[in-house]
Each structure stands twice: as C-alpha cells, then as structure tokens.
C-alpha cells in the first residue's frame, strides 16, 4: 500500500507519520508521496491532501482543527467575507505556529483566530473540524450579530439545524445568546439577504423573506405591499448574464407597480444606513408621501 492509498484508508482529514507507518508505509514512501504532490506535509509529522480546504489545512498547521466560521463553511454554510481561519485548540496545546503572511499584510496583523472553549461533541476527524453543534455555538459567541444570524440561516437552509442540533446549541447559550435563535429564517437565499433582513427588522420594518410575485417569481424581501428589496450576492449576481436577468426582472416589477430597491454586495455588508434610508424613502413613495 502506498502513502496515498494508506491516507485514504485512514478516512480522516489528516494523518500522522506514525499512522502511515502503522499501515505499512515506509519513511521513503511518505517522502515520495510528498515529492509527487500526492500529500502535503502541513505540519511536522502531519499530512493532508492538496485539494482539501485551505483554511482547514491552516488550522492543522497552527496545531488544531477548523472551528467557528471555518468549520461551518466546511459544511457549506455562509462564510463572512475576508474571514481568517478559525482554529480550535486543546487547552494543553503547545508548539503552536503562526501562519505565513503575504507581503501585503502587515506582520502585526493576526493570521488566524484561536478558540479554546470546551467542546460539546467529538471532533469531526473526517473534516478536520469541530462538530456542527460546536461550530454553531462558536459562531454565536464569536461573530457579530448579523453575521452570526446569516451563518445560522444558511445552516437552517441546508437542513443542518434540525430540532436536535438546535436544542443542543441552545442548551449551552446564555439567555442573551439564545435570543438570537429567534431571528433565524431558513428561507433566506444568501448571507447578504439575511443581513439586510435583520437591518430592516431592527428598524421596525416587517420585511418578508422570499415572496412570490405573480408573473415574476421569487423576490428576496418585500416591505409593505409594494416595496421589493433585491440583495445581490457575489455568487448569484456577478456575471453579465445574471445581471441582465436581474434588470429584466426589475423592469417587469416596476411595470407591475412595485418599487424595487436593489442592494449590492458591498452595501449589504457595509452601508446599512444607506440601505435603510433607501427603503424608507421607497415606502414613503409607495404611500404617496
């Protein structure tokens, strides 16, 4: 059995040198696999596959496993923009490493975020991360409120936040932390949509999610009877064809008497006062004010 076959037989995100040797791989065989690019030596004595998620490999290099938003993203949940690798570490962890930095990043800037909290469930060794339950608890405690809700919305949309998982998460939260779960909406189509929904609802507006408009289809958010808020994401609105379809929908909606407020990716993340001002203005216009 060569090193790559042994690695796959182990069925884990990463393996140690001694694991490979126990499966019959020689030191020379391990070195040859690394030289061919079959395996990556991420940390002394620890190996992973080249195609595995970079932030998960970064967590291994530090000396731990993927945590918080990094672990959540490994399950397909929404990842906040420009998120650093989040790493869970045992309380006895030692010989921790910093990650290499690009030249454009100042040396005093952090390269990753460390989590030391006790875990509720065993590690997910297949993914090299904490469990979904622990990842969601960490997200709630670590991330800003809007970003945390966006991650949990995506978990609900993916079917990862079932009754058991929700109960397990809620069991360890403080009353203030647990109140966040009341705002989740698994119908939300993207993380940026979740954020804009919360901006509007925090302002006292009854923003409805994923509303069907006859002859047009599903719109992201509706406020009142006539104001529609469409929230662009990088994934679904970046290409010229996608933008052309968006413009066609906007024209049809306006022709049917609706007022469309289209919010781009940057505005959804960074210009909440501007978004709210536009929606309030559209509402005033719809009432003839």
mmCIF file of C-alpha atoms in Angstrom:
data_model
loop_
_atom_site.group_PDB
_atom_site.id
_atom_site.type_symbol
_atom_site.label_atom_id
_atom_site.label_comp_id
_atom_site.label_asym_id
_atom_site.label_seq_id
_atom_site.Cartn_x
_atom_site.Cartn_y
_atom_site.Cartn_z
ATOM 1 C CA UNK A 1 0.000 0.000 0.000
ATOM 2 C CA UNK A 2 1.458 3.367 -0.998
ATOM 3 C CA UNK A 3 1.146 6.519 1.095
ATOM 4 C CA UNK A 4 -1.888 7.924 -0.758
ATOM 5 C CA UNK A 5 -3.782 4.643 -0.505
ATOM 6 C CA UNK A 6 -2.940 4.453 3.193
ATOM 7 C CA UNK A 7 -4.093 8.017 3.708
ATOM 8 C CA UNK A 8 -7.455 7.304 2.084
ATOM 9 C CA UNK A 9 -7.799 4.079 4.050
ATOM 10 C CA UNK A 10 -7.444 6.073 7.263
ATOM 11 C CA UNK A 11 -10.605 8.007 6.347
ATOM 12 C CA UNK A 12 -9.554 11.227 8.089
ATOM 13 C CA UNK A 13 -8.792 14.795 7.080
ATOM 14 C CA UNK A 14 -5.187 14.419 8.198
ATOM 15 C CA UNK A 15 -2.891 11.614 9.261
ATOM 16 C CA UNK A 16 0.326 11.485 11.219
ATOM 17 C CA UNK A 17 3.576 9.872 10.200
ATOM 18 C CA UNK A 18 3.078 7.095 12.727
ATOM 19 C CA UNK A 19 -0.416 6.375 11.324
ATOM 20 C CA UNK A 20 1.045 5.871 7.857
ATOM 21 C CA UNK A 21 3.811 3.676 9.212
ATOM 22 C CA UNK A 22 1.300 1.518 11.062
ATOM 23 C CA UNK A 23 -0.407 0.989 7.698
ATOM 24 C CA UNK A 24 2.847 -0.238 6.214
ATOM 25 C CA UNK A 25 4.161 2.893 4.529
ATOM 26 C CA UNK A 26 7.892 3.496 4.795
ATOM 27 C CA UNK A 27 9.540 6.827 5.510
ATOM 28 C CA UNK A 28 10.831 6.803 1.933
ATOM 29 C CA UNK A 29 7.288 6.128 0.666
ATOM 30 C CA UNK A 30 5.943 9.122 2.588
ATOM 31 C CA UNK A 31 8.692 11.360 1.227
ATOM 32 C CA UNK A 32 7.988 10.168 -2.311
ATOM 33 C CA UNK A 33 4.260 10.931 -1.946
ATOM 34 C CA UNK A 34 5.054 14.450 -0.765
ATOM 35 C CA UNK A 35 7.540 14.931 -3.618
ATOM 36 C CA UNK A 36 4.900 13.821 -6.179
ATOM 37 C CA UNK A 37 2.326 16.164 -4.659
ATOM 38 C CA UNK A 38 0.027 13.328 -3.588
ATOM 39 C CA UNK A 39 0.262 14.501 0.032
ATOM 40 C CA UNK A 40 1.092 17.795 1.694
ATOM 41 C CA UNK A 41 3.176 17.978 4.826
ATOM 42 C CA UNK A 42 1.166 20.679 6.568
ATOM 43 C CA UNK A 43 2.933 20.407 9.908
ATOM 44 C CA UNK A 44 5.867 18.282 11.037
ATOM 45 C CA UNK A 45 4.536 14.747 11.174
ATOM 46 C CA UNK A 46 1.059 15.702 9.855
ATOM 47 C CA UNK A 47 -0.178 15.264 6.282
ATOM 48 C CA UNK A 48 -3.268 16.284 4.294
ATOM 49 C CA UNK A 49 -4.466 16.232 0.699
ATOM 50 C CA UNK A 50 -3.587 19.168 -1.579
ATOM 51 C CA UNK A 51 -7.210 19.694 -2.613
ATOM 52 C CA UNK A 52 -8.614 19.994 0.895
ATOM 53 C CA UNK A 53 -9.951 23.393 2.083
ATOM 54 C CA UNK A 54 -7.101 25.811 2.643
ATOM 55 C CA UNK A 55 -8.449 27.168 5.940
ATOM 56 C CA UNK A 56 -8.812 23.644 7.324
ATOM 57 C CA UNK A 57 -5.193 22.966 6.402
ATOM 58 C CA UNK A 58 -4.261 26.274 8.009
ATOM 59 C CA UNK A 59 -5.895 25.145 11.266
ATOM 60 C CA UNK A 60 -3.862 21.948 11.153
ATOM 61 C CA UNK A 61 -0.667 23.931 10.560
ATOM 62 C CA UNK A 62 -1.350 26.049 13.652
ATOM 63 C CA UNK A 63 -1.823 22.896 15.712
ATOM 64 C CA UNK A 64 -5.583 22.443 15.950
ATOM 65 C CA UNK A 65 -8.682 21.862 13.842
ATOM 66 C CA UNK A 66 -11.111 24.091 11.951
ATOM 67 C CA UNK A 67 -13.572 25.916 14.195
ATOM 68 C CA UNK A 68 -16.343 28.522 14.161
ATOM 69 C CA UNK A 69 -16.992 30.009 10.676
ATOM 70 C CA UNK A 70 -14.212 27.897 9.133
ATOM 71 C CA UNK A 71 -15.834 24.669 10.320
ATOM 72 C CA UNK A 72 -19.272 25.973 9.314
ATOM 73 C CA UNK A 73 -18.032 26.786 5.800
ATOM 74 C CA UNK A 74 -16.732 23.224 5.525
ATOM 75 C CA UNK A 75 -20.365 22.114 5.705
ATOM 76 C CA UNK A 76 -21.448 24.623 3.041
ATOM 77 C CA UNK A 77 -22.652 27.393 5.342
ATOM 78 C CA UNK A 78 -22.192 31.045 4.507
ATOM 79 C CA UNK A 79 -18.710 32.412 5.176
ATOM 80 C CA UNK A 80 -18.314 36.075 6.151
ATOM 81 C CA UNK A 81 -16.084 37.940 3.704
ATOM 82 C CA UNK A 82 -12.375 38.107 4.416
ATOM 83 C CA UNK A 83 -12.732 35.703 7.339
ATOM 84 C CA UNK A 84 -9.476 34.464 8.815
ATOM 85 C CA UNK A 85 -9.039 30.758 9.572
ATOM 86 C CA UNK A 86 -10.639 29.914 12.923
ATOM 87 C CA UNK A 87 -8.827 27.239 14.897
ATOM 88 C CA UNK A 88 -9.932 25.185 17.911
ATOM 89 C CA UNK A 89 -7.113 24.161 20.217
ATOM 90 C CA UNK A 90 -6.930 21.849 23.186
ATOM 91 C CA UNK A 91 -6.170 23.592 26.465
ATOM 92 C CA UNK A 92 -2.882 21.680 26.594
ATOM 93 C CA UNK A 93 -1.889 22.505 23.008
ATOM 94 C CA UNK A 94 1.742 23.506 22.603
ATOM 95 C CA UNK A 95 4.245 24.273 19.858
ATOM 96 C CA UNK A 96 1.639 26.372 18.102
ATOM 97 C CA UNK A 97 2.609 28.028 14.852
ATOM 98 C CA UNK A 98 1.709 31.254 13.138
ATOM 99 C CA UNK A 99 0.619 31.112 9.526
ATOM 100 C CA UNK A 100 2.827 32.587 6.818
ATOM 101 C CA UNK A 101 1.697 36.062 5.800
ATOM 102 C CA UNK A 102 1.545 37.637 2.375
ATOM 103 C CA UNK A 103 3.740 40.662 1.849
ATOM 104 C CA UNK A 104 0.689 42.939 1.590
ATOM 105 C CA UNK A 105 -0.363 42.022 5.159
ATOM 106 C CA UNK A 106 1.483 43.829 7.980
ATOM 107 C CA UNK A 107 3.368 41.457 10.244
ATOM 108 C CA UNK A 108 1.467 42.658 13.320
ATOM 109 C CA UNK A 109 -1.910 41.695 11.824
ATOM 110 C CA UNK A 110 -3.438 38.398 13.060
ATOM 111 C CA UNK A 111 -3.267 35.428 10.715
ATOM 112 C CA UNK A 112 -5.954 33.341 12.429
ATOM 113 C CA UNK A 113 -8.438 33.285 15.318
ATOM 114 C CA UNK A 114 -7.980 30.818 18.180
ATOM 115 C CA UNK A 115 -10.764 29.098 20.132
ATOM 116 C CA UNK A 116 -10.018 27.319 23.421
ATOM 117 C CA UNK A 117 -13.559 26.547 24.667
ATOM 118 C CA UNK A 118 -14.639 23.115 25.885
ATOM 119 C CA UNK A 119 -16.465 21.090 23.229
ATOM 120 C CA UNK A 120 -19.903 19.509 23.470
ATOM 121 C CA UNK A 121 -19.317 16.776 20.909
ATOM 122 C CA UNK A 122 -16.376 14.777 19.500
ATOM 123 C CA UNK A 123 -14.224 16.267 16.769
ATOM 124 C CA UNK A 124 -15.196 15.578 13.166
ATOM 125 C CA UNK A 125 -12.000 13.817 12.130
ATOM 126 C CA UNK A 126 -13.210 13.287 8.558
ATOM 127 C CA UNK A 127 -13.399 17.053 8.014
ATOM 128 C CA UNK A 128 -10.680 18.083 10.425
ATOM 129 C CA UNK A 129 -13.030 20.319 12.356
ATOM 130 C CA UNK A 130 -15.224 20.668 15.387
ATOM 131 C CA UNK A 131 -18.766 19.293 15.126
ATOM 132 C CA UNK A 132 -21.645 21.275 13.635
ATOM 133 C CA UNK A 133 -23.055 21.869 17.126
ATOM 134 C CA UNK A 134 -19.775 23.258 18.434
ATOM 135 C CA UNK A 135 -19.196 25.306 15.289
ATOM 136 C CA UNK A 136 -22.585 26.999 15.624
ATOM 137 C CA UNK A 137 -22.076 27.738 19.314
ATOM 138 C CA UNK A 138 -18.711 29.286 18.464
ATOM 139 C CA UNK A 139 -20.247 31.332 15.645
ATOM 140 C CA UNK A 140 -22.866 32.774 18.003
ATOM 141 C CA UNK A 141 -20.244 33.701 20.603
ATOM 142 C CA UNK A 142 -17.563 34.914 18.208
ATOM 143 C CA UNK A 143 -19.219 36.656 15.286
ATOM 144 C CA UNK A 144 -21.078 39.986 15.118
ATOM 145 C CA UNK A 145 -24.835 39.520 15.449
ATOM 146 C CA UNK A 146 -25.777 39.987 11.782
ATOM 147 C CA UNK A 147 -23.016 37.701 10.518
ATOM 148 C CA UNK A 148 -23.913 35.035 13.096
ATOM 149 C CA UNK A 149 -27.560 35.092 12.012
ATOM 150 C CA UNK A 150 -26.500 34.826 8.370
ATOM 151 C CA UNK A 151 -24.401 31.714 9.122
ATOM 152 C CA UNK A 152 -27.215 30.096 11.114
ATOM 153 C CA UNK A 153 -29.772 30.961 8.423
ATOM 154 C CA UNK A 154 -27.626 29.078 5.940
ATOM 155 C CA UNK A 155 -27.388 26.121 8.337
ATOM 156 C CA UNK A 156 -31.183 26.020 8.531
ATOM 157 C CA UNK A 157 -31.478 26.305 4.749
ATOM 158 C CA UNK A 158 -29.121 23.354 4.301
ATOM 159 C CA UNK A 159 -31.059 21.227 6.790
ATOM 160 C CA UNK A 160 -28.173 21.234 9.272
ATOM 161 C CA UNK A 161 -30.061 22.973 12.064
ATOM 162 C CA UNK A 162 -32.616 20.295 12.879
ATOM 163 C CA UNK A 163 -34.502 20.107 16.191
ATOM 164 C CA UNK A 164 -31.767 18.097 17.928
ATOM 165 C CA UNK A 165 -28.954 20.385 16.799
ATOM 166 C CA UNK A 166 -30.917 23.493 17.736
ATOM 167 C CA UNK A 167 -31.672 22.082 21.190
ATOM 168 C CA UNK A 168 -28.018 21.125 21.734
ATOM 169 C CA UNK A 169 -26.867 24.593 20.708
ATOM 170 C CA UNK A 170 -29.493 26.363 22.804
ATOM 171 C CA UNK A 171 -28.644 24.305 25.893
ATOM 172 C CA UNK A 172 -25.261 25.982 26.412
ATOM 173 C CA UNK A 173 -26.167 29.541 25.462
ATOM 174 C CA UNK A 174 -26.879 32.362 27.854
ATOM 175 C CA UNK A 175 -30.388 33.896 27.603
ATOM 176 C CA UNK A 176 -28.941 36.769 25.588
ATOM 177 C CA UNK A 177 -27.135 34.441 23.196
ATOM 178 C CA UNK A 178 -30.142 32.144 22.873
ATOM 179 C CA UNK A 179 -32.395 35.058 21.886
ATOM 180 C CA UNK A 180 -30.504 35.221 18.604
ATOM 181 C CA UNK A 181 -32.069 31.903 17.536
ATOM 182 C CA UNK A 182 -35.496 33.564 17.454
ATOM 183 C CA UNK A 183 -34.455 35.577 14.415
ATOM 184 C CA UNK A 184 -33.439 32.709 12.135
ATOM 185 C CA UNK A 185 -35.070 32.236 8.745
ATOM 186 C CA UNK A 186 -34.102 29.172 6.733
ATOM 187 C CA UNK A 187 -35.803 30.604 3.642
ATOM 188 C CA UNK A 188 -33.145 33.287 3.241
ATOM 189 C CA UNK A 189 -31.379 32.892 -0.075
ATOM 190 C CA UNK A 190 -27.951 34.246 0.892
ATOM 191 C CA UNK A 191 -25.932 35.608 3.770
ATOM 192 C CA UNK A 192 -26.244 39.169 2.500
ATOM 193 C CA UNK A 193 -30.020 38.770 2.279
ATOM 194 C CA UNK A 194 -30.077 37.624 5.909
ATOM 195 C CA UNK A 195 -28.096 40.701 6.934
ATOM 196 C CA UNK A 196 -30.348 43.139 5.070
ATOM 197 C CA UNK A 197 -33.445 41.449 6.520
ATOM 198 C CA UNK A 198 -32.120 41.996 10.027
ATOM 199 C CA UNK A 199 -31.196 45.629 9.289
ATOM 200 C CA UNK A 200 -34.783 46.270 8.197
ATOM 201 C CA UNK A 201 -36.417 44.343 11.029
ATOM 202 C CA UNK A 202 -34.233 46.028 13.645
ATOM 203 C CA UNK A 203 -35.585 49.308 12.275
ATOM 204 C CA UNK A 204 -39.130 48.088 12.921
ATOM 205 C CA UNK A 205 -39.981 47.148 9.333
ATOM 206 C CA UNK A 206 -41.847 43.897 8.652
ATOM 207 C CA UNK A 207 -39.582 42.530 5.924
ATOM 208 C CA UNK A 208 -40.912 39.275 4.455
ATOM 209 C CA UNK A 209 -38.471 36.764 3.006
ATOM 210 C CA UNK A 210 -38.613 35.005 -0.384
ATOM 211 C CA UNK A 211 -42.002 36.280 -1.522
ATOM 212 C CA UNK A 212 -43.546 35.008 -4.752
ATOM 213 C CA UNK A 213 -44.727 37.722 -7.154
ATOM 214 C CA UNK A 214 -47.124 36.501 -9.819
ATOM 215 C CA UNK A 215 -45.589 36.626 -13.284
ATOM 216 C CA UNK A 216 -42.092 37.408 -11.973
ATOM 217 C CA UNK A 217 -41.068 34.749 -9.463
ATOM 218 C CA UNK A 218 -39.457 34.853 -6.041
ATOM 219 C CA UNK A 219 -38.102 38.147 -4.740
ATOM 220 C CA UNK A 220 -35.688 38.400 -1.832
ATOM 221 C CA UNK A 221 -37.577 40.704 0.529
ATOM 222 C CA UNK A 222 -40.855 42.590 0.494
ATOM 223 C CA UNK A 223 -41.654 45.504 2.781
ATOM 224 C CA UNK A 224 -45.259 46.640 2.829
ATOM 225 C CA UNK A 225 -47.345 45.921 -0.237
ATOM 226 C CA UNK A 226 -45.219 47.497 -2.954
ATOM 227 C CA UNK A 227 -41.554 47.783 -1.924
ATOM 228 C CA UNK A 228 -39.271 44.964 -3.021
ATOM 229 C CA UNK A 229 -35.669 44.683 -1.864
ATOM 230 C CA UNK A 230 -33.368 42.563 -4.006
ATOM 231 C CA UNK A 231 -29.988 41.767 -2.462
ATOM 232 C CA UNK A 232 -27.109 40.896 -4.767
ATOM 233 C CA UNK A 233 -24.505 38.346 -3.757
ATOM 234 C CA UNK A 234 -21.155 37.577 -5.367
ATOM 235 C CA UNK A 235 -22.233 34.029 -6.164
ATOM 236 C CA UNK A 236 -25.556 34.656 -7.884
ATOM 237 C CA UNK A 237 -25.310 38.164 -9.328
ATOM 238 C CA UNK A 238 -21.729 38.522 -10.528
ATOM 239 C CA UNK A 239 -21.907 37.620 -14.221
ATOM 240 C CA UNK A 240 -23.206 39.770 -17.069
ATOM 241 C CA UNK A 241 -25.964 37.237 -17.845
ATOM 242 C CA UNK A 242 -27.122 37.200 -14.240
ATOM 243 C CA UNK A 243 -27.159 40.975 -14.085
ATOM 244 C CA UNK A 244 -29.131 41.112 -17.337
ATOM 245 C CA UNK A 245 -31.777 38.794 -15.864
ATOM 246 C CA UNK A 246 -31.901 40.968 -12.748
ATOM 247 C CA UNK A 247 -32.546 44.079 -14.853
ATOM 248 C CA UNK A 248 -35.284 42.295 -16.796
ATOM 249 C CA UNK A 249 -36.982 41.309 -13.526
ATOM 250 C CA UNK A 250 -36.682 44.841 -12.191
ATOM 251 C CA UNK A 251 -38.344 46.269 -15.299
ATOM 252 C CA UNK A 252 -41.209 43.796 -15.023
ATOM 253 C CA UNK A 253 -41.685 44.523 -11.328
ATOM 254 C CA UNK A 254 -41.761 48.292 -11.928
ATOM 255 C CA UNK A 255 -44.211 47.779 -14.804
ATOM 256 C CA UNK A 256 -46.492 45.961 -12.339
ATOM 257 C CA UNK A 257 -46.409 48.877 -9.917
ATOM 258 C CA UNK A 258 -43.714 47.766 -7.484
ATOM 259 C CA UNK A 259 -40.797 49.871 -6.279
ATOM 260 C CA UNK A 260 -37.507 47.981 -6.433
ATOM 261 C CA UNK A 261 -34.560 48.739 -4.173
ATOM 262 C CA UNK A 262 -31.544 46.783 -5.366
ATOM 263 C CA UNK A 263 -28.743 46.418 -2.826
ATOM 264 C CA UNK A 264 -25.276 45.360 -3.970
ATOM 265 C CA UNK A 265 -22.874 43.131 -2.064
ATOM 266 C CA UNK A 266 -20.822 45.963 -0.569
ATOM 267 C CA UNK A 267 -23.891 47.912 0.536
ATOM 268 C CA UNK A 268 -25.411 44.841 2.192
ATOM 269 C CA UNK A 269 -22.266 44.383 4.264
ATOM 270 C CA UNK A 270 -21.083 47.937 4.908
ATOM 271 C CA UNK A 271 -23.742 50.601 4.223
ATOM 272 C CA UNK A 272 -26.691 49.724 6.418
ATOM 273 C CA UNK A 273 -27.753 53.368 6.971
ATOM 274 C CA UNK A 274 -27.836 53.880 3.206
ATOM 275 C CA UNK A 275 -29.897 50.718 2.661
ATOM 276 C CA UNK A 276 -32.385 51.702 5.357
ATOM 277 C CA UNK A 277 -32.669 55.254 4.039
ATOM 278 C CA UNK A 278 -33.464 53.951 0.537
ATOM 279 C CA UNK A 279 -36.117 51.508 1.770
ATOM 280 C CA UNK A 280 -37.777 54.140 3.973
ATOM 281 C CA UNK A 281 -37.811 56.510 1.008
ATOM 282 C CA UNK A 282 -39.371 53.835 -1.203
ATOM 283 C CA UNK A 283 -42.033 53.177 1.424
ATOM 284 C CA UNK A 284 -42.862 56.873 1.598
ATOM 285 C CA UNK A 285 -43.155 56.996 -2.188
ATOM 286 C CA UNK A 286 -45.446 53.929 -2.205
ATOM 287 C CA UNK A 287 -47.773 55.725 0.214
ATOM 288 C CA UNK A 288 -47.789 58.832 -1.933
ATOM 289 C CA UNK A 289 -45.907 60.934 0.605
#
